[in-house]
């Protein structure tokens, strides 16, 4: 450290006497330190002209690395002497149905009240998020109610009922009140993947209206992909209303009218049944519940 500091000060000031004064050592001591360093490195680092010193090519290379190393060492010392306090983190898994409206509103309100807390949001398929919740890698999951038989170590708190709706582009030929469900066989379908929570209810509804073995062109619940495919084609997309709510309100997409309101299910918060949520997690739950108040039907 002594050698490095003397080298950097000499390089900065261009003079051994000035570097010695800055370091509060004698000039002979500073001169010996530089000579020792050059011997350790194995090459001269300065060009000497009278009493002035200037870095040579090797010295300039050495300076660039030593400067960065000293900064890292000084940071390490500060962290050891005054370690930073760990920042509280809440890890939330969010299914697509809650990722476009509910959770963003709740997250912004939560950050306003608890700016010191890091909200780590992960989106993904239901099976993955629930698995991570069970393993303790997530604190909560927001989305559809877990399927029967998979919630033995989990508890679900319902927030509201949400429809699954057929969505099309704004000028789709089927956009009329008297459209016939059988017409769906004439248009490409985008259905939830079979592992998605809403998949079974969508396929059951299609069977109930006479489409017993639907052959979808796409399987998807992603807004980014589904929105663009629907906008640019005649595809009919069956998806949770919350995923496309913003697009429907903006007129980019439209919902085909159907008479079966049972095509849907509850949306809420899933927690581990064995753990008591932290204070930060409870506060996030409260923010989500407030954000959901206008969505309860």
mmCIF file with all atom_site columns, N, CA, C and O in Angstrom, residues 126-176:
data_model
loop_
_atom_site.group_PDB
_atom_site.id
_atom_site.type_symbol
_atom_site.label_atom_id
_atom_site.label_alt_id
_atom_site.label_comp_id
_atom_site.label_asym_id
_atom_site.label_entity_id
_atom_site.label_seq_id
_atom_site.pdbx_PDB_ins_code
_atom_site.Cartn_x
_atom_site.Cartn_y
_atom_site.Cartn_z
_atom_site.occupancy
_atom_site.B_iso_or_equiv
_atom_site.pdbx_formal_charge
_atom_site.auth_seq_id
_atom_site.auth_comp_id
_atom_site.auth_asym_id
_atom_site.auth_atom_id
_atom_site.pdbx_PDB_model_num
ATOM 1   N N  . UNK A 1 126 ? -47.611 -20.747 -13.612 1.00 0.00 ? 126 UNK A N  1
ATOM 2   C CA . UNK A 1 126 ? -48.136 -21.044 -12.288 1.00 0.00 ? 126 UNK A CA 1
ATOM 3   C C  . UNK A 1 126 ? -47.328 -22.128 -11.578 1.00 0.00 ? 126 UNK A C  1
ATOM 4   O O  . UNK A 1 126 ? -46.961 -21.987 -10.409 1.00 0.00 ? 126 UNK A O  1
ATOM 5   N N  . UNK A 1 127 ? -47.020 -23.218 -12.279 1.00 0.00 ? 127 UNK A N  1
ATOM 6   C CA . UNK A 1 127 ? -46.326 -24.336 -11.622 1.00 0.00 ? 127 UNK A CA 1
ATOM 7   C C  . UNK A 1 127 ? -44.968 -23.919 -11.079 1.00 0.00 ? 127 UNK A C  1
ATOM 8   O O  . UNK A 1 127 ? -44.560 -24.351 -10.001 1.00 0.00 ? 127 UNK A O  1
ATOM 9   N N  . UNK A 1 128 ? -44.266 -23.050 -11.822 1.00 0.00 ? 128 UNK A N  1
ATOM 10  C CA . UNK A 1 128 ? -42.947 -22.614 -11.389 1.00 0.00 ? 128 UNK A CA 1
ATOM 11  C C  . UNK A 1 128 ? -43.041 -21.701 -10.172 1.00 0.00 ? 128 UNK A C  1
ATOM 12  O O  . UNK A 1 128 ? -42.314 -21.862 -9.187  1.00 0.00 ? 128 UNK A O  1
ATOM 13  N N  . UNK A 1 129 ? -43.947 -20.716 -10.225 1.00 0.00 ? 129 UNK A N  1
ATOM 14  C CA . UNK A 1 129 ? -44.065 -19.768 -9.118  1.00 0.00 ? 129 UNK A CA 1
ATOM 15  C C  . UNK A 1 129 ? -44.509 -20.465 -7.838  1.00 0.00 ? 129 UNK A C  1
ATOM 16  O O  . UNK A 1 129 ? -43.995 -20.172 -6.751  1.00 0.00 ? 129 UNK A O  1
ATOM 17  N N  . UNK A 1 130 ? -45.465 -21.391 -7.929  1.00 0.00 ? 130 UNK A N  1
ATOM 18  C CA . UNK A 1 130 ? -45.917 -22.099 -6.730  1.00 0.00 ? 130 UNK A CA 1
ATOM 19  C C  . UNK A 1 130 ? -44.811 -22.996 -6.181  1.00 0.00 ? 130 UNK A C  1
ATOM 20  O O  . UNK A 1 130 ? -44.678 -23.145 -4.959  1.00 0.00 ? 130 UNK A O  1
ATOM 21  N N  . UNK A 1 131 ? -44.018 -23.579 -7.057  1.00 0.00 ? 131 UNK A N  1
ATOM 22  C CA . UNK A 1 131 ? -42.887 -24.394 -6.600  1.00 0.00 ? 131 UNK A CA 1
ATOM 23  C C  . UNK A 1 131 ? -41.876 -23.543 -5.847  1.00 0.00 ? 131 UNK A C  1
ATOM 24  O O  . UNK A 1 131 ? -41.386 -23.937 -4.774  1.00 0.00 ? 131 UNK A O  1
ATOM 25  N N  . UNK A 1 132 ? -41.563 -22.359 -6.387  1.00 0.00 ? 132 UNK A N  1
ATOM 26  C CA . UNK A 1 132 ? -40.623 -21.460 -5.707  1.00 0.00 ? 132 UNK A CA 1
ATOM 27  C C  . UNK A 1 132 ? -41.194 -20.952 -4.391  1.00 0.00 ? 132 UNK A C  1
ATOM 28  O O  . UNK A 1 132 ? -40.451 -20.734 -3.425  1.00 0.00 ? 132 UNK A O  1
ATOM 29  N N  . UNK A 1 133 ? -42.500 -20.757 -4.336  1.00 0.00 ? 133 UNK A N  1
ATOM 30  C CA . UNK A 1 133 ? -43.137 -20.336 -3.087  1.00 0.00 ? 133 UNK A CA 1
ATOM 31  C C  . UNK A 1 133 ? -42.987 -21.419 -2.022  1.00 0.00 ? 133 UNK A C  1
ATOM 32  O O  . UNK A 1 133 ? -42.634 -21.134 -0.869  1.00 0.00 ? 133 UNK A O  1
ATOM 33  N N  . UNK A 1 134 ? -43.238 -22.659 -2.388  1.00 0.00 ? 134 UNK A N  1
ATOM 34  C CA . UNK A 1 134 ? -43.101 -23.768 -1.435  1.00 0.00 ? 134 UNK A CA 1
ATOM 35  C C  . UNK A 1 134 ? -41.668 -23.874 -0.916  1.00 0.00 ? 134 UNK A C  1
ATOM 36  O O  . UNK A 1 134 ? -41.441 -24.193 0.245   1.00 0.00 ? 134 UNK A O  1
ATOM 37  N N  . UNK A 1 135 ? -40.691 -23.615 -1.803  1.00 0.00 ? 135 UNK A N  1
ATOM 38  C CA . UNK A 1 135 ? -39.290 -23.745 -1.422  1.00 0.00 ? 135 UNK A CA 1
ATOM 39  C C  . UNK A 1 135 ? -38.776 -22.546 -0.633  1.00 0.00 ? 135 UNK A C  1
ATOM 40  O O  . UNK A 1 135 ? -37.620 -22.544 -0.198  1.00 0.00 ? 135 UNK A O  1
ATOM 41  N N  . UNK A 1 136 ? -39.607 -21.517 -0.467  1.00 0.00 ? 136 UNK A N  1
ATOM 42  C CA . UNK A 1 136 ? -39.190 -20.346 0.286   1.00 0.00 ? 136 UNK A CA 1
ATOM 43  C C  . UNK A 1 136 ? -38.438 -19.318 -0.524  1.00 0.00 ? 136 UNK A C  1
ATOM 44  O O  . UNK A 1 136 ? -37.934 -18.342 0.040   1.00 0.00 ? 136 UNK A O  1
ATOM 45  N N  . UNK A 1 137 ? -38.362 -19.494 -1.842  1.00 0.00 ? 137 UNK A N  1
ATOM 46  C CA . UNK A 1 137 ? -37.670 -18.520 -2.680  1.00 0.00 ? 137 UNK A CA 1
ATOM 47  C C  . UNK A 1 137 ? -38.567 -17.355 -3.078  1.00 0.00 ? 137 UNK A C  1
ATOM 48  O O  . UNK A 1 137 ? -38.084 -16.353 -3.604  1.00 0.00 ? 137 UNK A O  1
ATOM 49  N N  . UNK A 1 138 ? -39.865 -17.483 -2.864  1.00 0.00 ? 138 UNK A N  1
ATOM 50  C CA . UNK A 1 138 ? -40.821 -16.394 -3.030  1.00 0.00 ? 138 UNK A CA 1
ATOM 51  C C  . UNK A 1 138 ? -41.596 -16.229 -1.727  1.00 0.00 ? 138 UNK A C  1
ATOM 52  O O  . UNK A 1 138 ? -41.805 -17.200 -0.992  1.00 0.00 ? 138 UNK A O  1
ATOM 53  N N  . UNK A 1 139 ? -42.038 -15.009 -1.454  1.00 0.00 ? 139 UNK A N  1
ATOM 54  C CA . UNK A 1 139 ? -42.811 -14.737 -0.247  1.00 0.00 ? 139 UNK A CA 1
ATOM 55  C C  . UNK A 1 139 ? -44.308 -14.834 -0.492  1.00 0.00 ? 139 UNK A C  1
ATOM 56  O O  . UNK A 1 139 ? -45.071 -15.078 0.452   1.00 0.00 ? 139 UNK A O  1
ATOM 57  N N  . UNK A 1 140 ? -44.732 -14.623 -1.711  1.00 0.00 ? 140 UNK A N  1
ATOM 58  C CA . UNK A 1 140 ? -46.137 -14.724 -2.068  1.00 0.00 ? 140 UNK A CA 1
ATOM 59  C C  . UNK A 1 140 ? -46.263 -14.843 -3.574  1.00 0.00 ? 140 UNK A C  1
ATOM 60  O O  . UNK A 1 140 ? -45.325 -14.511 -4.317  1.00 0.00 ? 140 UNK A O  1
ATOM 61  N N  . UNK A 1 141 ? -47.408 -15.330 -4.022  1.00 0.00 ? 141 UNK A N  1
ATOM 62  C CA . UNK A 1 141 ? -47.728 -15.403 -5.445  1.00 0.00 ? 141 UNK A CA 1
ATOM 63  C C  . UNK A 1 141 ? -49.080 -14.747 -5.656  1.00 0.00 ? 141 UNK A C  1
ATOM 64  O O  . UNK A 1 141 ? -50.029 -15.013 -4.905  1.00 0.00 ? 141 UNK A O  1
ATOM 65  N N  . UNK A 1 142 ? -49.182 -13.895 -6.663  1.00 0.00 ? 142 UNK A N  1
ATOM 66  C CA . UNK A 1 142 ? -50.428 -13.208 -6.982  1.00 0.00 ? 142 UNK A CA 1
ATOM 67  C C  . UNK A 1 142 ? -50.930 -13.738 -8.314  1.00 0.00 ? 142 UNK A C  1
ATOM 68  O O  . UNK A 1 142 ? -50.210 -13.691 -9.314  1.00 0.00 ? 142 UNK A O  1
ATOM 69  N N  . UNK A 1 143 ? -52.156 -14.242 -8.321  1.00 0.00 ? 143 UNK A N  1
ATOM 70  C CA . UNK A 1 143 ? -52.719 -14.770 -9.563  1.00 0.00 ? 143 UNK A CA 1
ATOM 71  C C  . UNK A 1 143 ? -53.908 -15.660 -9.282  1.00 0.00 ? 143 UNK A C  1
ATOM 72  O O  . UNK A 1 143 ? -54.619 -15.491 -8.289  1.00 0.00 ? 143 UNK A O  1
ATOM 73  N N  . UNK A 1 144 ? -54.128 -16.620 -10.149 1.00 0.00 ? 144 UNK A N  1
ATOM 74  C CA . UNK A 1 144 ? -55.254 -17.531 -10.024 1.00 0.00 ? 144 UNK A CA 1
ATOM 75  C C  . UNK A 1 144 ? -55.099 -18.454 -8.827  1.00 0.00 ? 144 UNK A C  1
ATOM 76  O O  . UNK A 1 144 ? -53.995 -18.720 -8.346  1.00 0.00 ? 144 UNK A O  1
ATOM 77  N N  . UNK A 1 145 ? -56.232 -18.961 -8.345  1.00 0.00 ? 145 UNK A N  1
ATOM 78  C CA . UNK A 1 145 ? -56.226 -19.907 -7.236  1.00 0.00 ? 145 UNK A CA 1
ATOM 79  C C  . UNK A 1 145 ? -55.526 -21.193 -7.666  1.00 0.00 ? 145 UNK A C  1
ATOM 80  O O  . UNK A 1 145 ? -55.775 -21.700 -8.770  1.00 0.00 ? 145 UNK A O  1
ATOM 81  N N  . UNK A 1 146 ? -54.640 -21.746 -6.830  1.00 0.00 ? 146 UNK A N  1
ATOM 82  C CA . UNK A 1 146 ? -53.967 -22.998 -7.194  1.00 0.00 ? 146 UNK A CA 1
ATOM 83  C C  . UNK A 1 146 ? -54.980 -24.106 -7.438  1.00 0.00 ? 146 UNK A C  1
ATOM 84  O O  . UNK A 1 146 ? -56.052 -24.133 -6.811  1.00 0.00 ? 146 UNK A O  1
ATOM 85  N N  . UNK A 1 147 ? -54.682 -25.021 -8.342  1.00 0.00 ? 147 UNK A N  1
ATOM 86  C CA . UNK A 1 147 ? -55.625 -26.107 -8.634  1.00 0.00 ? 147 UNK A CA 1
ATOM 87  C C  . UNK A 1 147 ? -55.814 -27.024 -7.437  1.00 0.00 ? 147 UNK A C  1
ATOM 88  O O  . UNK A 1 147 ? -54.928 -27.140 -6.571  1.00 0.00 ? 147 UNK A O  1
ATOM 89  N N  . UNK A 1 148 ? -56.961 -27.681 -7.389  1.00 0.00 ? 148 UNK A N  1
ATOM 90  C CA . UNK A 1 148 ? -57.251 -28.610 -6.300  1.00 0.00 ? 148 UNK A CA 1
ATOM 91  C C  . UNK A 1 148 ? -56.190 -29.697 -6.245  1.00 0.00 ? 148 UNK A C  1
ATOM 92  O O  . UNK A 1 148 ? -55.750 -30.219 -7.258  1.00 0.00 ? 148 UNK A O  1
ATOM 93  N N  . UNK A 1 149 ? -55.770 -30.020 -5.015  1.00 0.00 ? 149 UNK A N  1
ATOM 94  C CA . UNK A 1 149 ? -54.776 -31.064 -4.834  1.00 0.00 ? 149 UNK A CA 1
ATOM 95  C C  . UNK A 1 149 ? -53.350 -30.583 -4.847  1.00 0.00 ? 149 UNK A C  1
ATOM 96  O O  . UNK A 1 149 ? -52.434 -31.341 -4.520  1.00 0.00 ? 149 UNK A O  1
ATOM 97  N N  . UNK A 1 150 ? -53.121 -29.306 -5.215  1.00 0.00 ? 150 UNK A N  1
ATOM 98  C CA . UNK A 1 150 ? -51.746 -28.798 -5.276  1.00 0.00 ? 150 UNK A CA 1
ATOM 99  C C  . UNK A 1 150 ? -51.475 -27.765 -4.186  1.00 0.00 ? 150 UNK A C  1
ATOM 100 O O  . UNK A 1 150 ? -50.407 -27.188 -4.150  1.00 0.00 ? 150 UNK A O  1
ATOM 101 N N  . UNK A 1 151 ? -52.451 -27.526 -3.323  1.00 0.00 ? 151 UNK A N  1
ATOM 102 C CA . UNK A 1 151 ? -52.325 -26.452 -2.341  1.00 0.00 ? 151 UNK A CA 1
ATOM 103 C C  . UNK A 1 151 ? -52.253 -26.988 -0.918  1.00 0.00 ? 151 UNK A C  1
ATOM 104 O O  . UNK A 1 151 ? -52.666 -26.325 0.027   1.00 0.00 ? 151 UNK A O  1
ATOM 105 N N  . UNK A 1 152 ? -51.691 -28.185 -0.736  1.00 0.00 ? 152 UNK A N  1
ATOM 106 C CA . UNK A 1 152 ? -51.667 -28.779 0.591   1.00 0.00 ? 152 UNK A CA 1
ATOM 107 C C  . UNK A 1 152 ? -50.817 -27.991 1.575   1.00 0.00 ? 152 UNK A C  1
ATOM 108 O O  . UNK A 1 152 ? -51.095 -27.977 2.772   1.00 0.00 ? 152 UNK A O  1
ATOM 109 N N  . UNK A 1 153 ? -49.778 -27.332 1.121   1.00 0.00 ? 153 UNK A N  1
ATOM 110 C CA . UNK A 1 153 ? -48.925 -26.538 2.014   1.00 0.00 ? 153 UNK A CA 1
ATOM 111 C C  . UNK A 1 153 ? -49.103 -25.048 1.776   1.00 0.00 ? 153 UNK A C  1
ATOM 112 O O  . UNK A 1 153 ? -48.294 -24.256 2.251   1.00 0.00 ? 153 UNK A O  1
ATOM 113 N N  . UNK A 1 154 ? -50.147 -24.671 1.041   1.00 0.00 ? 154 UNK A N  1
ATOM 114 C CA . UNK A 1 154 ? -50.379 -23.282 0.688   1.00 0.00 ? 154 UNK A CA 1
ATOM 115 C C  . UNK A 1 154 ? -51.752 -22.841 1.149   1.00 0.00 ? 154 UNK A C  1
ATOM 116 O O  . UNK A 1 154 ? -52.643 -23.666 1.375   1.00 0.00 ? 154 UNK A O  1
ATOM 117 N N  . UNK A 1 155 ? -51.921 -21.531 1.286   1.00 0.00 ? 155 UNK A N  1
ATOM 118 C CA . UNK A 1 155 ? -53.252 -20.987 1.549   1.00 0.00 ? 155 UNK A CA 1
ATOM 119 C C  . UNK A 1 155 ? -53.516 -19.844 0.578   1.00 0.00 ? 155 UNK A C  1
ATOM 120 O O  . UNK A 1 155 ? -52.610 -19.088 0.238   1.00 0.00 ? 155 UNK A O  1
ATOM 121 N N  . UNK A 1 156 ? -54.765 -19.771 0.140   1.00 0.00 ? 156 UNK A N  1
ATOM 122 C CA . UNK A 1 156 ? -55.150 -18.817 -0.895  1.00 0.00 ? 156 UNK A CA 1
ATOM 123 C C  . UNK A 1 156 ? -56.130 -17.816 -0.315  1.00 0.00 ? 156 UNK A C  1
ATOM 124 O O  . UNK A 1 156 ? -57.088 -18.182 0.355   1.00 0.00 ? 156 UNK A O  1
ATOM 125 N N  . UNK A 1 157 ? -55.888 -16.527 -0.595  1.00 0.00 ? 157 UNK A N  1
ATOM 126 C CA . UNK A 1 157 ? -56.769 -15.450 -0.155  1.00 0.00 ? 157 UNK A CA 1
ATOM 127 C C  . UNK A 1 157 ? -57.360 -14.791 -1.400  1.00 0.00 ? 157 UNK A C  1
ATOM 128 O O  . UNK A 1 157 ? -56.682 -14.119 -2.165  1.00 0.00 ? 157 UNK A O  1
ATOM 129 N N  . UNK A 1 158 ? -58.656 -15.012 -1.616  1.00 0.00 ? 158 UNK A N  1
ATOM 130 C CA . UNK A 1 158 ? -59.306 -14.511 -2.828  1.00 0.00 ? 158 UNK A CA 1
ATOM 131 C C  . UNK A 1 158 ? -59.478 -13.000 -2.776  1.00 0.00 ? 158 UNK A C  1
ATOM 132 O O  . UNK A 1 158 ? -59.826 -12.428 -1.734  1.00 0.00 ? 158 UNK A O  1
ATOM 133 N N  . UNK A 1 159 ? -59.250 -12.339 -3.907  1.00 0.00 ? 159 UNK A N  1
ATOM 134 C CA . UNK A 1 159 ? -59.434 -10.895 -4.026  1.00 0.00 ? 159 UNK A CA 1
ATOM 135 C C  . UNK A 1 159 ? -60.652 -10.546 -4.881  1.00 0.00 ? 159 UNK A C  1
ATOM 136 O O  . UNK A 1 159 ? -61.434 -9.682  -4.521  1.00 0.00 ? 159 UNK A O  1
ATOM 137 N N  . UNK A 1 160 ? -60.808 -11.195 -6.027  1.00 0.00 ? 160 UNK A N  1
ATOM 138 C CA . UNK A 1 160 ? -61.931 -10.916 -6.911  1.00 0.00 ? 160 UNK A CA 1
ATOM 139 C C  . UNK A 1 160 ? -62.059 -12.044 -7.929  1.00 0.00 ? 160 UNK A C  1
ATOM 140 O O  . UNK A 1 160 ? -61.144 -12.850 -8.116  1.00 0.00 ? 160 UNK A O  1
ATOM 141 N N  . UNK A 1 161 ? -63.222 -12.091 -8.570  1.00 0.00 ? 161 UNK A N  1
ATOM 142 C CA . UNK A 1 161 ? -63.469 -13.036 -9.646  1.00 0.00 ? 161 UNK A CA 1
ATOM 143 C C  . UNK A 1 161 ? -63.131 -12.362 -10.967 1.00 0.00 ? 161 UNK A C  1
ATOM 144 O O  . UNK A 1 161 ? -63.500 -11.221 -11.194 1.00 0.00 ? 161 UNK A O  1
ATOM 145 N N  . UNK A 1 162 ? -62.419 -13.093 -11.821 1.00 0.00 ? 162 UNK A N  1
ATOM 146 C CA . UNK A 1 162 ? -62.036 -12.517 -13.105 1.00 0.00 ? 162 UNK A CA 1
ATOM 147 C C  . UNK A 1 162 ? -62.446 -13.436 -14.245 1.00 0.00 ? 162 UNK A C  1
ATOM 148 O O  . UNK A 1 162 ? -62.245 -14.649 -14.190 1.00 0.00 ? 162 UNK A O  1
ATOM 149 N N  . UNK A 1 163 ? -63.013 -12.832 -15.273 1.00 0.00 ? 163 UNK A N  1
ATOM 150 C CA . UNK A 1 163 ? -63.439 -13.591 -16.439 1.00 0.00 ? 163 UNK A CA 1
ATOM 151 C C  . UNK A 1 163 ? -62.255 -13.996 -17.305 1.00 0.00 ? 163 UNK A C  1
ATOM 152 O O  . UNK A 1 163 ? -61.230 -13.325 -17.327 1.00 0.00 ? 163 UNK A O  1
ATOM 153 N N  . UNK A 1 164 ? -62.431 -15.090 -18.011 1.00 0.00 ? 164 UNK A N  1
ATOM 154 C CA . UNK A 1 164 ? -61.586 -15.401 -19.167 1.00 0.00 ? 164 UNK A CA 1
ATOM 155 C C  . UNK A 1 164 ? -62.413 -15.030 -20.391 1.00 0.00 ? 164 UNK A C  1
ATOM 156 O O  . UNK A 1 164 ? -63.592 -15.379 -20.485 1.00 0.00 ? 164 UNK A O  1
ATOM 157 N N  . UNK A 1 165 ? -61.814 -14.301 -21.316 1.00 0.00 ? 165 UNK A N  1
ATOM 158 C CA . UNK A 1 165 ? -62.582 -13.736 -22.428 1.00 0.00 ? 165 UNK A CA 1
ATOM 159 C C  . UNK A 1 165 ? -61.903 -14.049 -23.760 1.00 0.00 ? 165 UNK A C  1
ATOM 160 O O  . UNK A 1 165 ? -60.681 -14.206 -23.832 1.00 0.00 ? 165 UNK A O  1
ATOM 161 N N  . UNK A 1 166 ? -62.706 -14.145 -24.834 1.00 0.00 ? 166 UNK A N  1
ATOM 162 C CA . UNK A 1 166 ? -62.127 -14.220 -26.175 1.00 0.00 ? 166 UNK A CA 1
ATOM 163 C C  . UNK A 1 166 ? -61.809 -12.812 -26.681 1.00 0.00 ? 166 UNK A C  1
ATOM 164 O O  . UNK A 1 166 ? -62.676 -11.935 -26.704 1.00 0.00 ? 166 UNK A O  1
ATOM 165 N N  . UNK A 1 167 ? -60.567 -12.598 -27.077 1.00 0.00 ? 167 UNK A N  1
ATOM 166 C CA . UNK A 1 167 ? -60.096 -11.267 -27.467 1.00 0.00 ? 167 UNK A CA 1
ATOM 167 C C  . UNK A 1 167 ? -59.700 -11.284 -28.947 1.00 0.00 ? 167 UNK A C  1
ATOM 168 O O  . UNK A 1 167 ? -59.081 -12.241 -29.423 1.00 0.00 ? 167 UNK A O  1
ATOM 169 N N  . UNK A 1 168 ? -60.066 -10.210 -29.654 1.00 0.00 ? 168 UNK A N  1
ATOM 170 C CA . UNK A 1 168 ? -59.763 -10.082 -31.083 1.00 0.00 ? 168 UNK A CA 1
ATOM 171 C C  . UNK A 1 168 ? -59.293 -8.663  -31.363 1.00 0.00 ? 168 UNK A C  1
ATOM 172 O O  . UNK A 1 168 ? -59.362 -7.788  -30.503 1.00 0.00 ? 168 UNK A O  1
ATOM 173 N N  . UNK A 1 169 ? -58.834 -8.441  -32.592 1.00 0.00 ? 169 UNK A N  1
ATOM 174 C CA . UNK A 1 169 ? -58.474 -7.079  -32.990 1.00 0.00 ? 169 UNK A CA 1
ATOM 175 C C  . UNK A 1 169 ? -59.726 -6.217  -33.099 1.00 0.00 ? 169 UNK A C  1
ATOM 176 O O  . UNK A 1 169 ? -60.856 -6.719  -33.197 1.00 0.00 ? 169 UNK A O  1
ATOM 177 N N  . UNK A 1 170 ? -59.536 -4.916  -33.098 1.00 0.00 ? 170 UNK A N  1
ATOM 178 C CA . UNK A 1 170 ? -60.668 -3.991  -32.967 1.00 0.00 ? 170 UNK A CA 1
ATOM 179 C C  . UNK A 1 170 ? -61.649 -4.060  -34.135 1.00 0.00 ? 170 UNK A C  1
ATOM 180 O O  . UNK A 1 170 ? -62.823 -3.715  -33.968 1.00 0.00 ? 170 UNK A O  1
ATOM 181 N N  . UNK A 1 171 ? -61.220 -4.495  -35.322 1.00 0.00 ? 171 UNK A N  1
ATOM 182 C CA . UNK A 1 171 ? -62.125 -4.568  -36.471 1.00 0.00 ? 171 UNK A CA 1
ATOM 183 C C  . UNK A 1 171 ? -62.327 -6.006  -36.938 1.00 0.00 ? 171 UNK A C  1
ATOM 184 O O  . UNK A 1 171 ? -62.492 -6.275  -38.129 1.00 0.00 ? 171 UNK A O  1
ATOM 185 N N  . UNK A 1 172 ? -62.344 -6.927  -36.009 1.00 0.00 ? 172 UNK A N  1
ATOM 186 C CA . UNK A 1 172 ? -62.493 -8.345  -36.338 1.00 0.00 ? 172 UNK A CA 1
ATOM 187 C C  . UNK A 1 172 ? -63.897 -8.625  -36.886 1.00 0.00 ? 172 UNK A C  1
ATOM 188 O O  . UNK A 1 172 ? -64.883 -8.031  -36.417 1.00 0.00 ? 172 UNK A O  1
ATOM 189 N N  . UNK A 1 173 ? -64.023 -9.527  -37.865 1.00 0.00 ? 173 UNK A N  1
ATOM 190 C CA . UNK A 1 173 ? -65.347 -9.819  -38.444 1.00 0.00 ? 173 UNK A CA 1
ATOM 191 C C  . UNK A 1 173 ? -66.374 -10.349 -37.449 1.00 0.00 ? 173 UNK A C  1
ATOM 192 O O  . UNK A 1 173 ? -67.581 -10.190 -37.674 1.00 0.00 ? 173 UNK A O  1
ATOM 193 N N  . UNK A 1 174 ? -65.971 -10.949 -36.358 1.00 0.00 ? 174 UNK A N  1
ATOM 194 C CA . UNK A 1 174 ? -66.925 -11.516 -35.403 1.00 0.00 ? 174 UNK A CA 1
ATOM 195 C C  . UNK A 1 174 ? -67.460 -10.503 -34.394 1.00 0.00 ? 174 UNK A C  1
ATOM 196 O O  . UNK A 1 174 ? -68.304 -10.857 -33.562 1.00 0.00 ? 174 UNK A O  1
ATOM 197 N N  . UNK A 1 175 ? -67.001 -9.270  -34.460 1.00 0.00 ? 175 UNK A N  1
ATOM 198 C CA . UNK A 1 175 ? -67.413 -8.288  -33.452 1.00 0.00 ? 175 UNK A CA 1
ATOM 199 C C  . UNK A 1 175 ? -68.840 -7.807  -33.692 1.00 0.00 ? 175 UNK A C  1
ATOM 200 O O  . UNK A 1 175 ? -69.081 -6.703  -34.172 1.00 0.00 ? 175 UNK A O  1
ATOM 201 N N  . UNK A 1 176 ? -69.780 -8.651  -33.310 1.00 0.00 ? 176 UNK A N  1
ATOM 202 C CA . UNK A 1 176 ? -71.192 -8.290  -33.351 1.00 0.00 ? 176 UNK A CA 1
ATOM 203 C C  . UNK A 1 176 ? -71.900 -9.118  -32.286 1.00 0.00 ? 176 UNK A C  1
ATOM 204 O O  . UNK A 1 176 ? -71.440 -10.198 -31.899 1.00 0.00 ? 176 UNK A O  1
#
